[in-house]
Coordinates of C-alpha atoms in Angstrom, one line a residue:
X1 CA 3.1 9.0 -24.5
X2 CA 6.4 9.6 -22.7
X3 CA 9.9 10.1 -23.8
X4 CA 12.4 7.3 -22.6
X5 CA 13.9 10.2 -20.2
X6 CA 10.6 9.7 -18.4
X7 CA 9.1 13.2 -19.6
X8 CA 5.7 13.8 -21.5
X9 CA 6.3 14.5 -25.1
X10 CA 3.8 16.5 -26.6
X11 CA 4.6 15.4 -30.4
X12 CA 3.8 12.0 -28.9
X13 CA 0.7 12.3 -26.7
X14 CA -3.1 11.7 -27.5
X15 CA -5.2 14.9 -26.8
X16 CA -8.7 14.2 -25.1
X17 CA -11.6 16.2 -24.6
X18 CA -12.0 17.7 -20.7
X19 CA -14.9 15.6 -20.6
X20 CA -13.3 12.3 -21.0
X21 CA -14.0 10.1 -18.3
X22 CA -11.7 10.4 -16.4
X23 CA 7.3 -4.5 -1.8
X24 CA 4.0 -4.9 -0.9
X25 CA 2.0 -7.8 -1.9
X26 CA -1.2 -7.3 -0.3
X27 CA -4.3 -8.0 -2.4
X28 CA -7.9 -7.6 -2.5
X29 CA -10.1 -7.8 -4.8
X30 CA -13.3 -5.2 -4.6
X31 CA -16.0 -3.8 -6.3
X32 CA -17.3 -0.1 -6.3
X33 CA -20.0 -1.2 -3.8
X34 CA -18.5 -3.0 -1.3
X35 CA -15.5 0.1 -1.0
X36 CA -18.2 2.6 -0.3
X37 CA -19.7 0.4 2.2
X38 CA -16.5 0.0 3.9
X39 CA -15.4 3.6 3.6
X40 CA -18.9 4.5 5.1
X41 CA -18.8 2.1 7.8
X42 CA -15.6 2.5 9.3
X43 CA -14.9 6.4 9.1
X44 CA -15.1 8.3 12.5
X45 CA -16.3 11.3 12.7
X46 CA -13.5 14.2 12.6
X47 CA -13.7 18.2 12.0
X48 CA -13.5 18.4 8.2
X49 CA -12.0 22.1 7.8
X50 CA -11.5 22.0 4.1
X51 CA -11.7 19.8 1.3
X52 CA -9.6 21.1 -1.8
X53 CA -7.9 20.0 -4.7
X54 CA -4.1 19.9 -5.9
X55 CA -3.3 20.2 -9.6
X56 CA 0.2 20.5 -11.1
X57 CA 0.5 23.8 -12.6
X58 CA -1.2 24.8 -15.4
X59 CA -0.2 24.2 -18.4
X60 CA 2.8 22.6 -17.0
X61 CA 1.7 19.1 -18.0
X62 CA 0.5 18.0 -22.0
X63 CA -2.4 15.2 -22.0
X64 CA -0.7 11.9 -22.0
X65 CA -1.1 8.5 -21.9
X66 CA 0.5 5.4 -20.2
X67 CA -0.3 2.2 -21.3
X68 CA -0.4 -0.5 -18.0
X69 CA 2.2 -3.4 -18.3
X70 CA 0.9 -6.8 -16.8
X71 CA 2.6 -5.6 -14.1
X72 CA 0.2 -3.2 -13.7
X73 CA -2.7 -5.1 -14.6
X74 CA -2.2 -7.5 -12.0
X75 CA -3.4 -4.7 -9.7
X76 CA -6.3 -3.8 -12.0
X77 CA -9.0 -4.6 -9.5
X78 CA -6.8 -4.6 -5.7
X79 CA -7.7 -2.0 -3.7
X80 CA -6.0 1.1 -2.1
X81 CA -2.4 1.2 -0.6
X82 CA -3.2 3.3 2.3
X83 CA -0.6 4.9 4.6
X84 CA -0.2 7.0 7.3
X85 CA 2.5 9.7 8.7
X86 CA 2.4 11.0 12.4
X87 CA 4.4 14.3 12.8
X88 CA 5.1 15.8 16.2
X89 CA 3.6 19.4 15.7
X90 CA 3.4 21.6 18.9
X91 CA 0.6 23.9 17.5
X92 CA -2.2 24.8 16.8
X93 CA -4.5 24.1 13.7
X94 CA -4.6 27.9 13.1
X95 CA -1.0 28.0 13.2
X96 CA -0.7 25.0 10.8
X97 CA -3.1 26.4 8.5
X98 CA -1.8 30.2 7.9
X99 CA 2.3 28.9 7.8
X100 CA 2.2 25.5 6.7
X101 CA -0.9 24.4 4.8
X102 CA 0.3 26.9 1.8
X103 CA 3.5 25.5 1.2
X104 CA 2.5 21.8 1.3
X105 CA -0.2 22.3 -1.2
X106 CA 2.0 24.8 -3.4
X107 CA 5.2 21.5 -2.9
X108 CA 2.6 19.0 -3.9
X109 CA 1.4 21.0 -7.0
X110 CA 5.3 21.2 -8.4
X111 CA 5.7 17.4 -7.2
X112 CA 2.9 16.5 -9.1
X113 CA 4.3 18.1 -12.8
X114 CA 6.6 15.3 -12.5
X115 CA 4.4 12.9 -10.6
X116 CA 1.4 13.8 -12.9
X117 CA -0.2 9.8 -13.0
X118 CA -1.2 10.1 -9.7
X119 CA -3.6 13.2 -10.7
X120 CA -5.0 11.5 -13.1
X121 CA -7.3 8.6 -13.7
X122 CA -7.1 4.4 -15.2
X123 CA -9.5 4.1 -18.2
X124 CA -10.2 0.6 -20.5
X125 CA -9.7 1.0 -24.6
X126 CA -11.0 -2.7 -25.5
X127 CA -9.3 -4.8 -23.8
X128 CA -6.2 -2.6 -22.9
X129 CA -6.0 -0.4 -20.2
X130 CA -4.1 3.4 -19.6
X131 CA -3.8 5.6 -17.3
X132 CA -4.4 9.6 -18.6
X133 CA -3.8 12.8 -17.5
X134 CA -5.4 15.9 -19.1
X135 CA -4.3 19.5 -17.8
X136 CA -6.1 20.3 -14.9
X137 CA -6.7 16.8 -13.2
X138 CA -6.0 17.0 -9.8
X139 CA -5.8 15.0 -6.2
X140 CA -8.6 15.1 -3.7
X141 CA -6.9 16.9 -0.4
X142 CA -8.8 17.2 2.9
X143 CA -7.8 19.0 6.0
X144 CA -9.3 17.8 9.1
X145 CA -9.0 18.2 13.2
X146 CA -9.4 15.7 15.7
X147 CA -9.4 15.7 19.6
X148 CA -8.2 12.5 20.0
X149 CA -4.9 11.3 21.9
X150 CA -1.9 11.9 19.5
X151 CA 0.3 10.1 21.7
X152 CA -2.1 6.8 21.6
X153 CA -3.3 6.6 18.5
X154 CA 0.8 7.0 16.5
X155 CA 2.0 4.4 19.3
X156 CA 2.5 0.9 18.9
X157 CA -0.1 -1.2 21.6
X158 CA -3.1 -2.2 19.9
X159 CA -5.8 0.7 18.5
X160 CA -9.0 0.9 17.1
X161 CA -8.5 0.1 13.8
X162 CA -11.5 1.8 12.9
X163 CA -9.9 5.4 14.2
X164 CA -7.0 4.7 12.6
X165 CA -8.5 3.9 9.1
X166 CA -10.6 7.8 9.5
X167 CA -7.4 9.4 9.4
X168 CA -6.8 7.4 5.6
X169 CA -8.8 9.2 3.0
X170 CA -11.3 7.2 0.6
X171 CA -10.5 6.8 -2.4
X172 CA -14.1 6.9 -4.5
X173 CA -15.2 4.9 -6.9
X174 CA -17.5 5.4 -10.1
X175 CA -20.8 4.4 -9.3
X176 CA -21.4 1.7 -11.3
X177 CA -17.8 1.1 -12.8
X178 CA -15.2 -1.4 -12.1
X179 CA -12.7 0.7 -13.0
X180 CA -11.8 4.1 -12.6
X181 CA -12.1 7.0 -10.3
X182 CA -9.2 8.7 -8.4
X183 CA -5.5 6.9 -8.1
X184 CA -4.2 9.3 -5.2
X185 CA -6.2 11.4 -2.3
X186 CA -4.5 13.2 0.8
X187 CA -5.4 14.2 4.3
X188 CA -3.8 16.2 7.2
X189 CA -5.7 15.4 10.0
X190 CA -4.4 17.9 13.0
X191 CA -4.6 17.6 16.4
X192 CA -4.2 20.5 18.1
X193 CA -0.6 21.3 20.2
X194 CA 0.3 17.8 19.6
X195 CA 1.2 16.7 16.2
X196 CA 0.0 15.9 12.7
X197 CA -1.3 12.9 10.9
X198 CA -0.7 12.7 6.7
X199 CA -2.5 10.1 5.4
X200 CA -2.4 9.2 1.6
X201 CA -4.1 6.3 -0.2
X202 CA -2.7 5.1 -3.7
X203 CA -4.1 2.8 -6.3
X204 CA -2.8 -0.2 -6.7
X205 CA -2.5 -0.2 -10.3
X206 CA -0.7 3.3 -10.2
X207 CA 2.3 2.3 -8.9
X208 CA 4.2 -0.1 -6.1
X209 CA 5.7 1.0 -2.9
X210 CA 9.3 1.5 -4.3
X211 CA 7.2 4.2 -6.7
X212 CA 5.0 5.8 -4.0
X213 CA 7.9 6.5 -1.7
X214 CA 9.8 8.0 -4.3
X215 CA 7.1 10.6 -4.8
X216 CA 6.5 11.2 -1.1
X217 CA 10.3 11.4 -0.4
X218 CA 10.1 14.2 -3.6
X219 CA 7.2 15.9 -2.2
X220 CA 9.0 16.2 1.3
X221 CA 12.1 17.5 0.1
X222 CA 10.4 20.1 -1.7
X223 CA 8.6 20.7 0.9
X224 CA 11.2 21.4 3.3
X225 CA 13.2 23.1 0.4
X226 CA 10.3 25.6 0.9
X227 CA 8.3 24.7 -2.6
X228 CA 10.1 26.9 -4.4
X229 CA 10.9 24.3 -7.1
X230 CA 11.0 20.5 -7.4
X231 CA 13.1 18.6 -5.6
X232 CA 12.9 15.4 -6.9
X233 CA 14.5 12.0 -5.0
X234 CA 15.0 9.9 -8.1
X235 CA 13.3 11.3 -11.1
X236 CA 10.2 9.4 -12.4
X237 CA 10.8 7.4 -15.4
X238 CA 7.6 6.3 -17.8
X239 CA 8.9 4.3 -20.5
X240 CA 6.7 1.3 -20.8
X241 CA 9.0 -0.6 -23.8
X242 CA 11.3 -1.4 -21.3
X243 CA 9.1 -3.5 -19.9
X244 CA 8.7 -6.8 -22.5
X245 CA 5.7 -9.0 -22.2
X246 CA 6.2 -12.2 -24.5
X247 CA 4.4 -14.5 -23.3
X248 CA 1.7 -12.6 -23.5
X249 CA 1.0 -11.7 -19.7
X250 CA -1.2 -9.0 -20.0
X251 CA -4.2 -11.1 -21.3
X252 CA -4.1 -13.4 -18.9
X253 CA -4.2 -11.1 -16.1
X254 CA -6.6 -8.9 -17.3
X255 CA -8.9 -12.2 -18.2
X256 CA -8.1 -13.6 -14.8
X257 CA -8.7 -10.3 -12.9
X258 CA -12.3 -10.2 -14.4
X259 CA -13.3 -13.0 -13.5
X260 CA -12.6 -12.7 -9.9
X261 CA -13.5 -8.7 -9.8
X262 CA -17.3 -10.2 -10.8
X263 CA -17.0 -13.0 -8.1
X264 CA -16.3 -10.2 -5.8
X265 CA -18.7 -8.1 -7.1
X266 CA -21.5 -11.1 -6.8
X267 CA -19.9 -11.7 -2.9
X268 CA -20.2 -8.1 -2.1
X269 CA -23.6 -7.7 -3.1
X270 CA -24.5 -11.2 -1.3
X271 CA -22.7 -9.8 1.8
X272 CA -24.5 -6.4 2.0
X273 CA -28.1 -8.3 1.3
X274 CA -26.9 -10.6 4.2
X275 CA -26.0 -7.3 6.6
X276 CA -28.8 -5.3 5.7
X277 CA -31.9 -8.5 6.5
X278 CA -29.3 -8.9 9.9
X279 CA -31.5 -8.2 13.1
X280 CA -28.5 -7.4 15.2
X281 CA -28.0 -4.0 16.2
X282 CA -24.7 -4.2 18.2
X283 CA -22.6 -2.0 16.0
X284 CA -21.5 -2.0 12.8
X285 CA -18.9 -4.9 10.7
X286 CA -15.9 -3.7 11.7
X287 CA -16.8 -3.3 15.6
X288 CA -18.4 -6.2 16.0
X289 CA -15.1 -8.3 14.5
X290 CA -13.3 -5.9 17.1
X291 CA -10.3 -5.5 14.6
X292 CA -7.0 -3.4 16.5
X293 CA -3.8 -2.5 14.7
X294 CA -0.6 -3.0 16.5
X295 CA 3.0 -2.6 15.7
X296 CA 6.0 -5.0 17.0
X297 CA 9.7 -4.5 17.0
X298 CA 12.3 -6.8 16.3
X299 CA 15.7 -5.0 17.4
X300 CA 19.2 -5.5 15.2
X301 CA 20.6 -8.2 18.2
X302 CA 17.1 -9.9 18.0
X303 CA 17.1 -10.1 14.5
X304 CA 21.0 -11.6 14.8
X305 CA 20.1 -14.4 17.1
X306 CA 16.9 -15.5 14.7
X307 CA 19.5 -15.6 11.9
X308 CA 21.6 -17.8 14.1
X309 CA 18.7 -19.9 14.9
X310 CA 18.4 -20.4 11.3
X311 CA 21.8 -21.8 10.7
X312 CA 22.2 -20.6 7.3
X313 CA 23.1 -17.1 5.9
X314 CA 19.4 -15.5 5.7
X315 CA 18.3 -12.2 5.3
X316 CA 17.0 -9.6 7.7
X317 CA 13.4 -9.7 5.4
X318 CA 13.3 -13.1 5.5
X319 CA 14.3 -13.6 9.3
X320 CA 11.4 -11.0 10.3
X321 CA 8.9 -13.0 7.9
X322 CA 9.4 -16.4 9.2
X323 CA 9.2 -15.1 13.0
X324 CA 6.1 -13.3 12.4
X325 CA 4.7 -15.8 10.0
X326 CA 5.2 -18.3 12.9
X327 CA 3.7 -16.1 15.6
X328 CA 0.6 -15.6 12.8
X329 CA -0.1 -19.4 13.2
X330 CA 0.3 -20.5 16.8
X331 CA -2.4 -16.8 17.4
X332 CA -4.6 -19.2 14.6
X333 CA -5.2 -21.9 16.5
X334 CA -5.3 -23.6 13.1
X335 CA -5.6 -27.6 13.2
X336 CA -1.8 -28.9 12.7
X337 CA -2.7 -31.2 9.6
X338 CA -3.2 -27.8 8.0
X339 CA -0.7 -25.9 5.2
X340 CA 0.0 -22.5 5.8
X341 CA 0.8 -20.3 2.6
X342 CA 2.9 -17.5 2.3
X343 CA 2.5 -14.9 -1.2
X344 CA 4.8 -11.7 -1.1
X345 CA 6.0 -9.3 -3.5
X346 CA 9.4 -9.3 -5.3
X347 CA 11.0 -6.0 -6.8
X348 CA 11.9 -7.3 -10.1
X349 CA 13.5 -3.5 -11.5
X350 CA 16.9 -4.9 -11.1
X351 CA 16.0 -9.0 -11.7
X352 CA 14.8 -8.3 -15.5
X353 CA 16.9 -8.5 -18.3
X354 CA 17.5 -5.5 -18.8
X355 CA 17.3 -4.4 -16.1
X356 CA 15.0 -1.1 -15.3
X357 CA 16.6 2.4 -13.5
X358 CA 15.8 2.5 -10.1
X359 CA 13.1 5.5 -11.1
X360 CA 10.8 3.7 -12.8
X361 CA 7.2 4.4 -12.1
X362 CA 4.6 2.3 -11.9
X363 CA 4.5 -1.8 -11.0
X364 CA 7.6 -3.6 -10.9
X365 CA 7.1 -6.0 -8.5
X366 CA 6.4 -10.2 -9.2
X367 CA 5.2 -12.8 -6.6
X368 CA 6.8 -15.3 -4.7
X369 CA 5.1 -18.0 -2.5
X370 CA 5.9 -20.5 -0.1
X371 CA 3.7 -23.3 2.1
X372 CA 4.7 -25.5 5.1
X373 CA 3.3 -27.4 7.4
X374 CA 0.9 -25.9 10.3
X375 CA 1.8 -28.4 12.6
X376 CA 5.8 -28.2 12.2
X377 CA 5.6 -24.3 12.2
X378 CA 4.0 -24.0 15.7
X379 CA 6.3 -26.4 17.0
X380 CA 10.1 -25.9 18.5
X381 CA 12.0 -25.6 14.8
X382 CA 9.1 -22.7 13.4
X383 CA 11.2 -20.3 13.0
X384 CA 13.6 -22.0 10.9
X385 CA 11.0 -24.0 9.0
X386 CA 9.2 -20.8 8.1
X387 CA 12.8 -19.4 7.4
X388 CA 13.8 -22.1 5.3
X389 CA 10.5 -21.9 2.8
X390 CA 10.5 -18.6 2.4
X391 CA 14.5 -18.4 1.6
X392 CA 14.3 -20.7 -1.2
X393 CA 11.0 -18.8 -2.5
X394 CA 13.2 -16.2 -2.3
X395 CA 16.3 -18.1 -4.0
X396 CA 14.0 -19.5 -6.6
X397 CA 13.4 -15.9 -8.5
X398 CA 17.1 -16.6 -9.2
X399 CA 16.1 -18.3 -12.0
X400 CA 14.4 -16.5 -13.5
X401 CA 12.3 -13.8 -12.3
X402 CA 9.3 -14.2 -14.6
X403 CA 9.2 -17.8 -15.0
X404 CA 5.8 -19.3 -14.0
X405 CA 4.7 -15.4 -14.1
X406 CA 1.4 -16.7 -16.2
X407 CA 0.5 -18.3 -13.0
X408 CA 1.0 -15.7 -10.8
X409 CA -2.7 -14.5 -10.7
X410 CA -4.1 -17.9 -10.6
X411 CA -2.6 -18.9 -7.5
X412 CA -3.2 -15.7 -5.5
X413 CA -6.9 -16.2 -5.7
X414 CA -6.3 -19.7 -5.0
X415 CA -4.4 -19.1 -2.0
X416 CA -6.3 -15.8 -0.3
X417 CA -9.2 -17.9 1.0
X418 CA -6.1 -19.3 2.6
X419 CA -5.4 -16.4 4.8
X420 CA -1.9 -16.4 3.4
X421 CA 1.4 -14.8 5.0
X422 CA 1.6 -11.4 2.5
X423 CA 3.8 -8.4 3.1
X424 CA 3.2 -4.6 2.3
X425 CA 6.6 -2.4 2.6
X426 CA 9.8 -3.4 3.0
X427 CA 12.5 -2.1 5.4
X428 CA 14.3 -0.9 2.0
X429 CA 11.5 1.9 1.6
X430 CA 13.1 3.9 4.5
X431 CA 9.7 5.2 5.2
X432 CA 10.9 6.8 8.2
X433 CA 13.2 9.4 5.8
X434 CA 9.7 11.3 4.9
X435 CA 10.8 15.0 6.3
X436 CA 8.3 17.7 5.2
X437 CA 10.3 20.2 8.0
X438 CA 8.6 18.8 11.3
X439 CA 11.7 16.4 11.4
X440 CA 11.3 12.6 11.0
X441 CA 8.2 10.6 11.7
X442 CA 7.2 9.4 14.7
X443 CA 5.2 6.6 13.3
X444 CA 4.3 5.0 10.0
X445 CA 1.4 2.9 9.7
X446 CA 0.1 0.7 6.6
X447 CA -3.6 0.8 7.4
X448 CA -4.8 -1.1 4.4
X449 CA -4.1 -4.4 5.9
X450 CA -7.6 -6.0 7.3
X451 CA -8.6 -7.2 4.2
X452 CA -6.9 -10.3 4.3
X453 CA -4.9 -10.4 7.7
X454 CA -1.5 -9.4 5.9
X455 CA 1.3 -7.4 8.0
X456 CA 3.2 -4.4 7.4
X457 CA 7.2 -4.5 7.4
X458 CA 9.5 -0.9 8.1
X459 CA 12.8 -0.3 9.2
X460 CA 12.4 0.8 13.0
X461 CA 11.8 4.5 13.4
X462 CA 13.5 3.9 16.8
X463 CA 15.6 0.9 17.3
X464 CA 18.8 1.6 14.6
X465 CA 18.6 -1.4 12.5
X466 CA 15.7 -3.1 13.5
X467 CA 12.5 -4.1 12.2
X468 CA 8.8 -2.6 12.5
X469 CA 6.2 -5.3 11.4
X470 CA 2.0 -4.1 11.7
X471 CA -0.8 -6.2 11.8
X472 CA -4.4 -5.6 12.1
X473 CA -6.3 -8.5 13.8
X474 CA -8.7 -9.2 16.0
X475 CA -8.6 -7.8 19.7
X476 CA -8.3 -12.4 20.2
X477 CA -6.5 -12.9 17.7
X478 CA -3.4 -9.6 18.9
X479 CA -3.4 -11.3 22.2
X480 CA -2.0 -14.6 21.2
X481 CA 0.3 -13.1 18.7
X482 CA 1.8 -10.3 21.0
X483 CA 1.9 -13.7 23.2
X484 CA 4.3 -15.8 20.7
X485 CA 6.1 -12.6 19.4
X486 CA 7.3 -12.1 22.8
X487 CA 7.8 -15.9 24.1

């Protein structure tokens, strides 16, 4: 276990054998087959130079164990939070490789003695789940080159989806298992005299957005620090009795998780029967749906005159959310009789009583959702419809952050047939602060985002106090939304 300082305590830990297995509200539920049949089928070919792995330092970490929170669990079977961050770099890969590559694998290793979850692995005791680290567990890290257009592929028009999700590593499953496997991997993908692209996916169940930034603003500071020691943004806190569960919520997740993990598993294998007796030979899944990612920009004095619009005091998340939610229908076509849904993610570190310190690690996060009607949405008054929904889903956490929390679950899988309104990031993240010593960012992308048609939302890397919101969509579906966005 952990100390409540957030440090492992070796009096306190569990030993295991080496060979012992083992503000984002986007969610998906898959199965170890169908994420190796997406992984396979949308990776583009690149240079692989190296594929390593990153440990903390030896002995610098006792085995220990963290026992999930229904926060946690409610993430048990989601897949991979997967982002990536384009770096102006002006050389070339063999200049990369002898004076940078070395210090940010030896600034990752120190991050990691205090980040040590993410080396490790999820495992199920009966019907309670952990994650464990044993000394010398480690994260997948791949180097790789590409010859494509730095300049195209970190803008913000539409892209191949499909060459941007090659530049994410996979995340691999057990054969077999429902759970398990990896909760972090890395890859620098470099393109030559142009710039670099850092790409790391996360496990849902590891930790939300406001934890994963803290450990990738830690790693950068060391980095840039030169990795001589950590340099830690907000040290990591582990103590999981400060998060209080009685009503029970970590049985009903982890019962209503199963059940829909084997629904997906029994979709997934339906779907790959279904691809694999298909006669068409026209590409594979992903081409043929002719998915693009794009990123729009709302600036500060646009964002001003949507809260005016609205008429009431709103705030800049939920000003961006009803405009893009809005833009999301009329790009639908849906029939007006329709409800739209919205489900996003809430951080709930300061709504519990007590409240948790802004370090925490792991899930924090509850759900808020919101419907209206198609028809009105797409009409004149959208925005402020849209506005006005999600505002009082907003307002209605006020009461009580975890009240109807045993419902949660239940009506995410209800709604996500739905293609419902979701959210992953949050301006707050200030993703855009991520300086490993090749300055800021010149664009962040959430690439985990065509599962269910969900957007991405940043601060602007750019405009000073706007907005950055990413979708993935088809090449159809972009048109009409960069259409409304812009009307």
């Amino acid at each position: 276990m952990v100390n409540k300082m957030g440090l492992p305590s070796p009096s306190k830990t569990r030993s295991f054998e080496p060979s012992a297995p083992l503000f984002t509200f986007t969610f998906t539920f898959t199965s170890s087959s169908s994420s190796a049949m997406a992984s396979s089928s949308t990776q583009k070919p690149l240079k692989i130079l190296e594929q390593s792995h990153v440990s903390p330092p030896p002995d610098s970490v006792p085995s220990t164990t963290i026992p999930l929170t229904f926060f946690d669990i409610i993430w048990l079977f989601s897949g991979p939070v997967q982002r990536l961050f384009f770096y102006s770099f002006p050389h070339s890969t063999s200049h990369f490789i002898n004076y940078h590559l070395p210090t940010l694998k030896t600034s990752l290793s120190l991050t990691l003695q205090s980040f040590f979850p993410l080396s490790g692995h999820v495992r199920q005791l009966g019907n309670e789940f952990e994650l464990f680290y044993i000394d010398g567990d480690s994260v997948s890290f791949t180097v790789a080159e590409s010859n494509s257009d730095f300049k195209t592929l970190s803008g913000h028009q539409p892209r191949s989806f499909k060459t941007l999700l090659s530049l994410s590593p996979a995340l691999k499953p057990i054969p077999g298992e429902l759970i398990g496997g990896p909760l972090m991997a890395i890859q620098v993908t470099v393109f030559p005299n142009q710039g670099l692209c850092l790409g790391i996916s996360i496990n849902h169940v590891a930790c939300d957005g406001t934890s994963s930034m803290n450990f990738m603003k830690s790693w950068a500071a060391t980095c840039r620090a030169g990795a001589g020691s950590p340099v830690l943004a907000v040290p990591p806190v582990y103590d999981r009795s400060m998060v209080v569960d009685p009503a029970n919520l970590s049985s009903i997740y982890y019962k209503a998780s199963m059940e829909a993990a084997k629904a997906a598993e029994a979709a997934a294998a339906a779907e790959t029967l279904t691809l694999a007796c298909s006669k068409s030979t026209s590409g594979d899944h992903e081409e043929n749906m002719g998915l693009v990612s794009a990123t729009f920009t709302l600036r500060k004095d646009q964002l001003e005159k949507l809260k005016k619009m609205m008429g009431s005091k709103s705030s800049t998340f939920v000003v961006a959310c009803a405009h893009a939610w809005t833009c999301l229908m009329r790009s639908r076509r849906q029939p007006e009789e329709r409800t739209a849904y919205a489900a996003f993610a809430v951080d709930c570190r300061h709504r519990l009583e007590p409240p948790l310190p802004e370090g925490y690690f792991g899930n924090c996060v509850g759900a808020a959702f919101a419907e209206a009607n198609a028809g009105e949405m797409i009409g004149e008054e959208g925005v402020k419809v849209a506005g006005e929904v999600l505002k009082k889903a907003v307002e209605e956490l006020g009461g009580g952050v975890l009240r109807g929390a045993e419902k949660w679950l239940e009506k995410v899988i209800e709604v996500l047939p739905k293609r419902p309104l979701s959210v992953a990031g949050s301006p707050k993240f200030k993703v855009y602060e991520t300086d490993f010593g090749w300055g800021s960012p010149e664009k962040v992308e959430v690439v985990s985002l065509e599962k269910n048609g969900s957007l991405s939302m940043a601060e602007s890397g750019k405009e000073e106090g706007g907005v950055e919101i990413g979708l993935v969509l088809t090449k159809e579906e972009m048109e009409e939304f960069s259409l409304a966005f812009h009307a």
